[in-house]
């Protein structure tokens, strides 16, 4: 023992002092201590932690939903492929074969898919989800279709589905729970009459790769929808910042240094984030059970389909707590927490613009200079386009706090509510800016996305050439004889909601003379049979009476039927029954002698956009029962004043023949994949807007809770409650107006650059102005919902303290 060891009371058995933890151990110790403080500081601590958990949980629930989309699409695709009837070129009759025919329809705009089946053996292949083949007059229906048929609304559908329901189709045979699908048994299907045959199910539909512009829409859409989620999570972990800082000052008083205090604060946020993961998982599992009741543009699925991808679920579980710690440390970087207080209470220096503005500028430059869409190769520079869009929207969220601060510092005077609001914003504009930053980013991204949709959508929407002002439905029906035309006219004429019918019957005719075409084949054309009123719809008006025959040429300058001048000779005989491969008539001769007078008529597009050429015979000029392989066609005009007029017309078509094909005429048609992308983004937008509303409400309630004692003091000194309510409204309205103005400017800038990448120009202003109104309405709704809690917080018991 040296002389230095001879201290008063020292012995040889003294142990050296324990080493203080260092490195990772310090972080673990302080984070755990912060988590303990979060739950051990009484009701105030639990309230703060629960609010954080709810705010984070809402974002986590949406992130889990977004990470489930790949599995959802894959599950729907697998079930769709599994139930597709296998197409076989030379299918032979066997014990497992069956005949099938599509007999689907529409009901109030929704597709009702149906198939008529007829087994050819004792063990026919069964559709997925069905345990036996339906017999004649029987049907297996989806649960949603069964529910519809049993409801009062389903009465209109019974005429088209005159079957006895013997069971429901299981999940394996349905794409979604609200799908309308049925399999009906039939004993009238005959393979020799052209009905297809198959012996199994399962056919993979190969889709070509998405076009580059659709990839850009999906990429930008995902960024626009998910960035507000990240912002709200970052906002939620900062709940209770001012009260937290006062607690940290107390910790400094008992010996904690500045770094330790910040790590303890990060531990409190970490616990709220961990609880938020649990809350978000619970909300996701609870909410997905209701996905069967959601039906946005017929997009729905089963709860089990909404399962997160494991890798993405792990990433969310790690990223959310890590983000909570990082955001808290970043928020405390400019705050000096001292033993006797927080420097935040002193005048702080103004926010700098020089580093905020370049973020959006760099994003736009990155998009404009390096983002590329190669239409020829079908490639997209997804990384640079995604990075540019993220930087642009991130810059807007960074620019908003500076803008709010720069504007509110210039406010002076005004009514009392306005002064209370502006003074609060001048003292602490950060919380107000954070509350509307998510809606700012969402509106800016939505404006850019809608501009891109409006610009490129014209390329995916095509004019069909159909004229819905002349007819709204078309029915096609293969018939055995021409008498079906009059039957159609009579049936539709007596149908409720039908104001007019354009009915024709078309069949091939062949020349019986010596004229021959190429390869020595008999010359042929077609004959269209109808009334004089029908002629007015398919040709230029000419004098017409029953018994007349006309030759209808195409439009001026267009190619006409080359055989018409040689066939349509006055008094010539035409063969009405078809010819075989050798040019010989099929069956006994059935001929038709043309009248001595045949007049020409100039054809014009009918309501479906098609031009009829060839011979036109009025009903008194030809015996329609002698026509071979005729096709009946009706174009139906509906009365818009009659409810469900289209459904009554479809029922009439089913009474004529259950296999009749009815088409809805449309002025325009959308590309299916473009429509799928648009519908998918719409579904995601609804979920994101719901999250924005819920998160803003939680944020507003947290801010009111922070100011509860101040509100109670103001009321105790005689301030009217209405004055305080108006001040709260102004505190929300000012940042909201600034945020939406910034959103419009940023959205227009981002949208203009994206339009340039797509080779488009021009801004559709009609797509811009509704979005700020939606954002403003959402903020005002949240503010109104916060009024009842505000009234309760202004009571005198808010003056009590612990």
Coordinates of N, CA and C in Angstrom, one line a residue, residues 262-454:
X262 N -32.0 14.5 -23.5 CA -32.6 14.3 -24.8 C -32.8 12.8 -25.1
X263 N -31.9 12.0 -24.6 CA -32.2 10.5 -24.8 C -33.4 10.1 -24.0
X264 N -33.6 10.6 -22.8 CA -34.7 10.3 -22.0 C -36.0 10.7 -22.8
X265 N -36.0 11.9 -23.4 CA -37.1 12.4 -24.1 C -37.4 11.4 -25.3
X266 N -36.3 11.0 -25.9 CA -36.5 10.0 -27.0 C -37.1 8.7 -26.5
X267 N -36.7 8.3 -25.3 CA -37.3 7.1 -24.7 C -38.8 7.2 -24.5
X268 N -39.3 8.4 -24.1 CA -40.7 8.6 -24.0 C -41.4 8.5 -25.3
X269 N -40.8 9.1 -26.4 CA -41.4 9.0 -27.7 C -41.4 7.6 -28.2
X270 N -40.3 6.9 -27.9 CA -40.1 5.5 -28.3 C -41.3 4.6 -27.7
X271 N -41.6 4.8 -26.5 CA -42.7 4.0 -25.9 C -44.0 4.3 -26.6
X272 N -44.3 5.6 -26.9 CA -45.5 5.9 -27.6 C -45.5 5.3 -29.0
X273 N -44.4 5.2 -29.6 CA -44.3 4.6 -31.0 C -44.5 3.1 -30.9
X274 N -44.0 2.5 -29.8 CA -44.2 1.0 -29.7 C -45.6 0.7 -29.4
X275 N -46.2 1.5 -28.5 CA -47.7 1.4 -28.3 C -48.5 1.7 -29.6
X276 N -48.0 2.6 -30.4 CA -48.6 2.9 -31.6 C -48.6 1.8 -32.6
X277 N -47.5 1.0 -32.6 CA -47.4 -0.2 -33.4 C -48.5 -1.2 -33.0
X278 N -48.7 -1.4 -31.7 CA -49.7 -2.3 -31.2 C -51.1 -1.8 -31.6
X279 N -51.3 -0.4 -31.4 CA -52.6 0.1 -31.7 C -52.9 0.0 -33.2
X280 N -51.8 0.3 -34.0 CA -52.0 0.3 -35.5 C -52.3 -1.1 -35.9
X281 N -51.6 -2.1 -35.3 CA -51.9 -3.5 -35.7 C -53.3 -3.9 -35.4
X282 N -53.7 -3.5 -34.2 CA -55.1 -3.8 -33.8 C -56.1 -3.1 -34.7
X283 N -55.9 -1.8 -35.0 CA -56.8 -1.2 -35.9 C -56.8 -1.8 -37.3
X284 N -55.6 -2.2 -37.8 CA -55.6 -2.9 -39.1 C -56.3 -4.2 -39.1
X285 N -56.1 -5.0 -38.0 CA -56.8 -6.3 -38.0 C -58.3 -6.1 -37.8
X286 N -58.7 -5.1 -37.0 CA -60.1 -4.8 -36.8 C -60.7 -4.3 -38.1
X287 N -60.0 -3.3 -38.7 CA -60.6 -2.7 -39.9 C -60.7 -3.6 -41.1
X288 N -59.8 -4.5 -41.2 CA -59.9 -5.4 -42.4 C -61.0 -6.3 -42.4
X289 N -61.6 -6.6 -41.2 CA -62.8 -7.4 -41.1 C -64.0 -6.7 -41.8
X290 N -63.9 -5.4 -42.0 CA -65.0 -4.6 -42.6 C -64.8 -4.4 -44.1
X291 N -63.7 -4.9 -44.6 CA -63.4 -4.7 -46.0 C -64.4 -5.3 -46.9
X292 N -65.1 -6.3 -46.4 CA -66.1 -6.9 -47.3 C -67.3 -6.0 -47.5
X293 N -67.5 -5.0 -46.6 CA -68.6 -4.1 -46.8 C -68.2 -2.9 -47.6
X294 N -66.9 -2.7 -47.9 CA -66.5 -1.6 -48.7 C -66.5 -2.0 -50.2
X295 N -67.1 -1.1 -51.0 CA -67.2 -1.4 -52.4 C -67.1 -0.1 -53.1
X296 N -65.9 0.2 -53.5 CA -65.7 1.5 -54.2 C -65.4 1.1 -55.7
X297 N -66.4 1.5 -56.5 CA -66.3 1.1 -57.9 C -66.1 -0.4 -58.1
X298 N -66.8 -1.2 -57.3 CA -66.8 -2.7 -57.4 C -65.4 -3.2 -57.0
X299 N -64.6 -2.5 -56.3 CA -63.3 -3.0 -55.8 C -63.5 -3.5 -54.4
X300 N -63.4 -4.8 -54.1 CA -63.5 -5.3 -52.8 C -62.8 -6.6 -52.7
X301 N -62.6 -7.1 -51.5 CA -61.8 -8.3 -51.3 C -62.2 -8.9 -50.0
X302 N -61.6 -10.1 -49.7 CA -61.9 -10.8 -48.5 C -60.8 -10.4 -47.4
X303 N -61.2 -10.4 -46.1 CA -60.3 -10.0 -45.1 C -58.9 -10.7 -45.2
X304 N -58.9 -12.0 -45.4 CA -57.6 -12.7 -45.4 C -56.7 -12.3 -46.5
X305 N -57.3 -11.7 -47.6 CA -56.4 -11.2 -48.7 C -55.6 -10.0 -48.3
X306 N -56.1 -9.3 -47.3 CA -55.4 -8.1 -46.8 C -54.3 -8.4 -45.8
X307 N -53.2 -9.0 -46.2 CA -52.2 -9.5 -45.3 C -50.9 -8.8 -45.7
X308 N -50.2 -8.1 -44.8 CA -48.9 -7.4 -45.2 C -47.9 -8.4 -45.6
X309 N -47.1 -8.0 -46.6 CA -45.9 -8.7 -47.0 C -44.9 -8.8 -45.8
X310 N -44.4 -10.0 -45.4 CA -43.6 -10.1 -44.2 C -42.4 -9.1 -44.2
X311 N -41.7 -8.9 -45.3 CA -40.6 -8.0 -45.3 C -41.0 -6.6 -45.0
X312 N -42.1 -6.2 -45.6 CA -42.6 -4.8 -45.4 C -43.1 -4.6 -44.0
X313 N -43.7 -5.7 -43.4 CA -44.2 -5.6 -42.0 C -43.0 -5.4 -41.1
X314 N -42.0 -6.2 -41.3 CA -40.8 -6.0 -40.4 C -40.2 -4.6 -40.6
X315 N -40.1 -4.1 -41.8 CA -39.6 -2.8 -42.0 C -40.4 -1.8 -41.3
X316 N -41.7 -1.9 -41.3 CA -42.6 -0.9 -40.6 C -42.3 -1.0 -39.1
X317 N -42.2 -2.3 -38.6 CA -42.0 -2.5 -37.1 C -40.7 -1.9 -36.7
X318 N -39.7 -1.8 -37.5 CA -38.4 -1.3 -37.2 C -38.3 0.2 -37.4
X319 N -38.9 0.7 -38.5 CA -38.7 2.0 -39.0 C -39.5 3.0 -38.1
X320 N -40.7 2.6 -37.6 CA -41.5 3.6 -36.9 C -40.9 3.9 -35.5
X321 N -40.4 2.9 -34.7 CA -39.7 3.3 -33.5 C -38.5 4.1 -33.7
X322 N -37.7 3.7 -34.7 CA -36.5 4.4 -35.1 C -36.8 5.8 -35.5
X323 N -37.8 6.0 -36.2 CA -38.2 7.4 -36.6 C -38.6 8.2 -35.4
X324 N -39.3 7.6 -34.5 CA -39.7 8.3 -33.3 C -38.5 8.9 -32.5
X325 N -37.5 8.1 -32.4 CA -36.3 8.5 -31.7 C -35.6 9.6 -32.5
X326 N -35.4 9.4 -33.8 CA -34.8 10.4 -34.7 C -35.5 11.7 -34.7
X327 N -36.8 11.7 -34.8 CA -37.6 12.9 -34.9 C -37.5 13.7 -33.5
X328 N -37.5 13.0 -32.4 CA -37.4 13.7 -31.1 C -36.0 14.3 -30.9
X329 N -35.0 13.6 -31.3 CA -33.6 14.2 -31.2 C -33.5 15.4 -32.1
X330 N -34.1 15.3 -33.3 CA -34.0 16.4 -34.3 C -34.8 17.6 -33.7
X331 N -35.9 17.4 -33.1 CA -36.7 18.5 -32.6 C -36.0 19.2 -31.4
X332 N -35.2 18.5 -30.7 CA -34.5 19.1 -29.5 C -33.1 19.6 -29.8
X333 N -32.8 19.6 -31.1 CA -31.4 20.0 -31.5 C -31.2 21.5 -31.2
X334 N -32.2 22.3 -31.3 CA -32.0 23.8 -31.1 C -32.5 24.3 -29.8
X335 N -32.7 23.4 -28.8 CA -33.3 23.8 -27.5 C -32.3 23.5 -26.5
X336 N -32.0 24.5 -25.7 CA -31.1 24.3 -24.5 C -31.9 24.1 -23.3
X337 N -31.8 22.8 -22.8 CA -32.6 22.5 -21.6 C -31.7 22.7 -20.4
X338 N -32.0 23.7 -19.5 CA -31.2 24.0 -18.4 C -31.9 23.6 -17.1
X339 N -31.2 23.5 -16.0 CA -31.8 23.1 -14.7 C -33.0 24.0 -14.3
X340 N -33.0 25.3 -14.6 CA -34.0 26.2 -14.2 C -35.0 26.6 -15.2
X341 N -35.0 25.9 -16.4 CA -35.9 26.2 -17.4 C -35.4 25.8 -18.8
X342 N -36.2 26.2 -19.8 CA -35.9 25.9 -21.1 C -35.8 27.2 -21.9
X343 N -34.7 27.2 -22.7 CA -34.4 28.4 -23.4 C -35.5 28.7 -24.5
X344 N -36.3 27.7 -24.8 CA -37.4 27.9 -25.8 C -38.3 29.1 -25.4
X345 N -38.4 29.4 -24.0 CA -39.2 30.4 -23.6 C -38.7 31.8 -24.0
X346 N -37.4 31.9 -24.3 CA -36.9 33.2 -24.7 C -37.2 33.4 -26.2
X347 N -36.9 34.6 -26.6 CA -37.1 34.9 -28.0 C -36.1 34.1 -28.9
X348 N -36.7 33.4 -29.8 CA -35.9 32.5 -30.7 C -35.6 33.2 -32.0
X349 N -34.5 32.8 -32.6 CA -34.2 33.4 -33.9 C -35.2 32.9 -35.0
X350 N -35.3 33.7 -36.0 CA -36.3 33.4 -37.0 C -35.8 32.3 -37.9
X351 N -36.8 31.5 -38.4 CA -36.4 30.4 -39.3 C -35.7 30.9 -40.5
X352 N -34.8 30.1 -41.0 CA -34.1 30.4 -42.2 C -34.7 29.9 -43.5
X353 N -34.7 30.6 -44.5 CA -35.3 30.2 -45.8 C -34.3 29.5 -46.7
X354 N -33.0 29.9 -46.5 CA -32.0 29.5 -47.5 C -31.8 28.0 -47.6
X355 N -32.1 27.2 -46.6 CA -31.9 25.8 -46.7 C -33.3 25.0 -47.0
X356 N -34.4 25.7 -46.8 CA -35.7 25.1 -47.0 C -36.1 25.2 -48.5
X357 N -36.0 26.3 -49.1 CA -36.5 26.5 -50.4 C -35.7 25.6 -51.4
X358 N -34.4 25.4 -51.3 CA -33.7 24.5 -52.3 C -34.2 23.1 -52.3
X359 N -34.8 22.6 -51.3 CA -35.2 21.2 -51.3 C -36.2 20.9 -52.4
X360 N -37.3 21.8 -52.5 CA -38.3 21.6 -53.6 C -37.7 21.9 -54.9
X361 N -36.8 23.0 -54.9 CA -36.2 23.3 -56.2 C -35.3 22.2 -56.7
X362 N -34.5 21.6 -55.9 CA -33.7 20.4 -56.3 C -34.6 19.3 -56.8
X363 N -35.7 19.0 -56.1 CA -36.6 18.0 -56.5 C -37.2 18.2 -57.9
X364 N -37.6 19.5 -58.2 CA -38.1 19.8 -59.5 C -37.1 19.7 -60.6
X365 N -35.9 20.2 -60.3 CA -34.8 20.1 -61.2 C -34.4 18.7 -61.5
X366 N -34.4 17.9 -60.5 CA -34.1 16.5 -60.7 C -35.1 15.8 -61.6
X367 N -36.4 16.1 -61.4 CA -37.4 15.6 -62.3 C -37.3 16.1 -63.7
X368 N -37.1 17.4 -63.9 CA -37.0 17.9 -65.2 C -35.8 17.5 -66.0
X369 N -34.6 17.5 -65.3 CA -33.4 17.2 -66.0 C -33.1 15.7 -66.2
X370 N -33.4 14.9 -65.2 CA -33.0 13.5 -65.3 C -34.1 12.5 -65.3
X371 N -35.3 12.9 -65.0 CA -36.5 12.0 -65.1 C -36.7 11.7 -66.5
X372 N -37.0 10.4 -66.9 CA -37.2 10.1 -68.3 C -38.2 9.0 -68.4
X373 N -39.0 9.2 -69.5 CA -40.0 8.2 -69.8 C -39.8 7.8 -71.3
X374 N -39.3 6.5 -71.5 CA -39.0 6.1 -72.8 C -40.2 5.2 -73.3
X375 N -41.1 5.9 -74.2 CA -42.3 5.2 -74.7 C -41.9 4.1 -75.6
X376 N -40.8 4.2 -76.3 CA -40.5 3.1 -77.3 C -40.0 1.9 -76.6
X377 N -39.1 2.0 -75.6 CA -38.6 0.9 -74.9 C -39.5 0.5 -73.7
X378 N -40.4 1.3 -73.4 CA -41.3 1.0 -72.3 C -40.7 1.1 -70.9
X379 N -39.7 2.0 -70.7 CA -38.9 2.0 -69.5 C -39.2 3.4 -68.8
X380 N -39.0 3.4 -67.5 CA -39.2 4.6 -66.7 C -38.1 4.7 -65.7
X381 N -37.5 5.9 -65.5 CA -36.5 6.0 -64.5 C -37.1 6.3 -63.2
X382 N -37.6 5.2 -62.6 CA -38.4 5.2 -61.4 C -37.7 5.9 -60.2
X383 N -36.4 5.6 -60.1 CA -35.6 6.1 -58.9 C -35.6 7.6 -58.9
X384 N -35.2 8.2 -60.1 CA -35.0 9.6 -60.1 C -36.4 10.3 -60.1
X385 N -37.4 9.8 -60.7 CA -38.7 10.4 -60.7 C -39.3 10.3 -59.2
X386 N -39.1 9.2 -58.6 CA -39.6 9.0 -57.2 C -38.9 10.0 -56.3
X387 N -37.5 10.0 -56.4 CA -36.7 10.9 -55.6 C -37.1 12.4 -55.8
X388 N -37.3 12.8 -57.0 CA -37.7 14.2 -57.3 C -39.0 14.5 -56.7
X389 N -40.0 13.6 -56.8 CA -41.3 13.9 -56.3 C -41.3 14.0 -54.7
X390 N -40.5 13.1 -54.1 CA -40.4 13.1 -52.6 C -39.7 14.4 -52.2
X391 N -38.6 14.8 -52.8 CA -38.0 16.0 -52.4 C -38.9 17.2 -52.6
X392 N -39.7 17.3 -53.7 CA -40.6 18.4 -53.9 C -41.6 18.5 -52.8
X393 N -42.2 17.4 -52.5 CA -43.3 17.5 -51.4 C -42.7 17.6 -50.1
X394 N -41.5 17.1 -49.8 CA -40.8 17.3 -48.5 C -40.4 18.7 -48.4
X395 N -40.0 19.4 -49.4 CA -39.6 20.8 -49.4 C -40.8 21.6 -49.0
X396 N -42.0 21.3 -49.5 CA -43.2 22.0 -49.1 C -43.5 22.0 -47.6
X397 N -43.3 20.8 -47.1 CA -43.6 20.6 -45.6 C -42.5 21.4 -44.8
X398 N -41.3 21.5 -45.3 CA -40.3 22.3 -44.6 C -40.5 23.8 -44.8
X399 N -41.0 24.2 -45.9 CA -41.3 25.6 -46.2 C -42.4 26.2 -45.4
X400 N -43.4 25.3 -45.1 CA -44.6 25.8 -44.4 C -44.3 26.5 -43.1
X401 N -43.5 25.9 -42.2 CA -43.3 26.6 -40.9 C -42.7 28.0 -41.1
X402 N -41.8 28.1 -42.1 CA -41.2 29.4 -42.3 C -42.2 30.4 -42.8
X403 N -43.1 29.9 -43.7 CA -44.1 30.8 -44.3 C -45.1 31.3 -43.2
X404 N -45.5 30.3 -42.3 CA -46.5 30.7 -41.3 C -45.8 31.7 -40.4
X405 N -44.6 31.5 -40.0 CA -43.9 32.4 -39.1 C -43.7 33.8 -39.7
X406 N -43.3 33.8 -41.0 CA -43.1 35.1 -41.7 C -44.3 35.9 -41.8
X407 N -45.5 35.2 -42.0 CA -46.7 36.0 -42.2 C -47.3 36.4 -40.9
X408 N -47.3 35.6 -39.8 CA -48.0 35.9 -38.6 C -47.2 37.0 -37.8
X409 N -45.9 37.1 -38.0 CA -45.2 38.2 -37.3 C -45.6 39.6 -37.7
X410 N -46.3 39.7 -38.9 CA -46.7 41.0 -39.4 C -48.1 41.3 -38.9
X411 N -48.8 40.4 -38.2 CA -50.2 40.7 -37.8 C -50.2 41.6 -36.6
X412 N -51.0 42.6 -36.6 CA -51.1 43.5 -35.4 C -52.6 44.0 -35.3
X413 N -53.0 44.2 -34.1 CA -54.4 44.7 -33.9 C -55.5 43.7 -34.3
X414 N -56.7 44.3 -34.3 CA -57.8 43.5 -34.7 C -58.7 43.1 -33.6
X415 N -59.8 42.4 -33.8 CA -60.7 42.0 -32.7 C -60.0 41.1 -31.7
X416 N -60.6 40.9 -30.6 CA -60.0 40.2 -29.5 C -59.7 38.7 -29.9
X417 N -60.7 38.0 -30.5 CA -60.4 36.6 -31.0 C -59.2 36.6 -31.9
X418 N -59.1 37.6 -32.8 CA -58.0 37.6 -33.8 C -56.7 37.8 -33.1
X419 N -56.7 38.8 -32.1 CA -55.5 39.0 -31.4 C -55.0 37.8 -30.6
X420 N -56.0 37.1 -29.9 CA -55.6 35.9 -29.2 C -55.0 34.9 -30.1
X421 N -55.6 34.7 -31.3 CA -55.1 33.7 -32.2 C -53.7 34.1 -32.8
X422 N -53.6 35.3 -33.2 CA -52.3 35.7 -33.8 C -51.2 35.7 -32.8
X423 N -51.5 36.1 -31.6 CA -50.4 36.1 -30.6 C -50.0 34.7 -30.3
X424 N -50.9 33.8 -30.2 CA -50.6 32.4 -30.0 C -49.7 31.9 -31.2
X425 N -50.1 32.2 -32.4 CA -49.3 31.8 -33.5 C -47.9 32.4 -33.5
X426 N -47.8 33.7 -33.1 CA -46.5 34.4 -33.0 C -45.6 33.7 -32.0
X427 N -46.2 33.3 -30.9 CA -45.3 32.7 -29.8 C -44.9 31.2 -30.2
X428 N -45.8 30.5 -30.9 CA -45.6 29.1 -31.2 C -46.3 28.7 -32.5
X429 N -45.6 29.0 -33.6 CA -46.2 28.7 -34.9 C -45.9 27.2 -35.3
X430 N -45.0 26.6 -34.6 CA -44.5 25.3 -35.1 C -45.6 24.3 -35.0
X431 N -46.3 24.2 -33.9 CA -47.4 23.2 -33.7 C -48.5 23.5 -34.7
X432 N -48.9 24.7 -35.0 CA -49.9 25.0 -36.0 C -49.5 24.6 -37.4
X433 N -48.2 24.8 -37.7 CA -47.8 24.4 -39.0 C -47.7 22.9 -39.2
X434 N -47.3 22.2 -38.1 CA -47.3 20.8 -38.2 C -48.7 20.2 -38.3
X435 N -49.7 20.9 -37.7 CA -51.0 20.3 -37.8 C -51.6 20.3 -39.2
X436 N -51.1 21.3 -40.1 CA -51.7 21.3 -41.4 C -50.6 20.9 -42.5
X437 N -49.4 20.5 -42.1 CA -48.4 20.1 -43.0 C -48.8 18.9 -43.8
X438 N -49.5 18.0 -43.1 CA -49.9 16.8 -43.8 C -50.9 17.0 -44.9
X439 N -51.9 17.9 -44.6 CA -52.9 18.2 -45.6 C -52.3 19.0 -46.7
X440 N -51.3 19.8 -46.4 CA -50.6 20.6 -47.5 C -49.9 19.7 -48.5
X441 N -49.2 18.7 -48.0 CA -48.5 17.7 -48.8 C -49.6 16.9 -49.6
X442 N -50.6 16.5 -48.9 CA -51.7 15.7 -49.6 C -52.3 16.5 -50.8
X443 N -52.7 17.7 -50.5 CA -53.4 18.5 -51.5 C -52.4 18.8 -52.7
X444 N -51.1 19.2 -52.4 CA -50.2 19.5 -53.4 C -50.0 18.2 -54.3
X445 N -49.8 17.1 -53.7 CA -49.6 15.9 -54.5 C -50.8 15.5 -55.3
X446 N -52.0 15.7 -54.7 CA -53.2 15.4 -55.4 C -53.4 16.3 -56.6
X447 N -53.0 17.6 -56.5 CA -53.2 18.5 -57.6 C -52.3 18.0 -58.8
X448 N -51.0 17.7 -58.4 CA -50.1 17.2 -59.5 C -50.6 15.9 -60.1
X449 N -51.1 15.0 -59.3 CA -51.6 13.7 -59.8 C -52.8 13.9 -60.7
X450 N -53.7 14.8 -60.3 CA -54.9 15.0 -61.1 C -54.6 15.7 -62.4
X451 N -53.6 16.6 -62.4 CA -53.2 17.2 -63.6 C -52.7 16.2 -64.6
X452 N -51.9 15.3 -64.1 CA -51.3 14.2 -64.9 C -52.4 13.3 -65.4
X453 N -53.4 12.9 -64.5 CA -54.5 12.1 -64.9 C -55.3 12.7 -66.0
X454 N -55.6 14.0 -65.8 CA -56.5 14.7 -66.8 C -55.8 14.8 -68.1

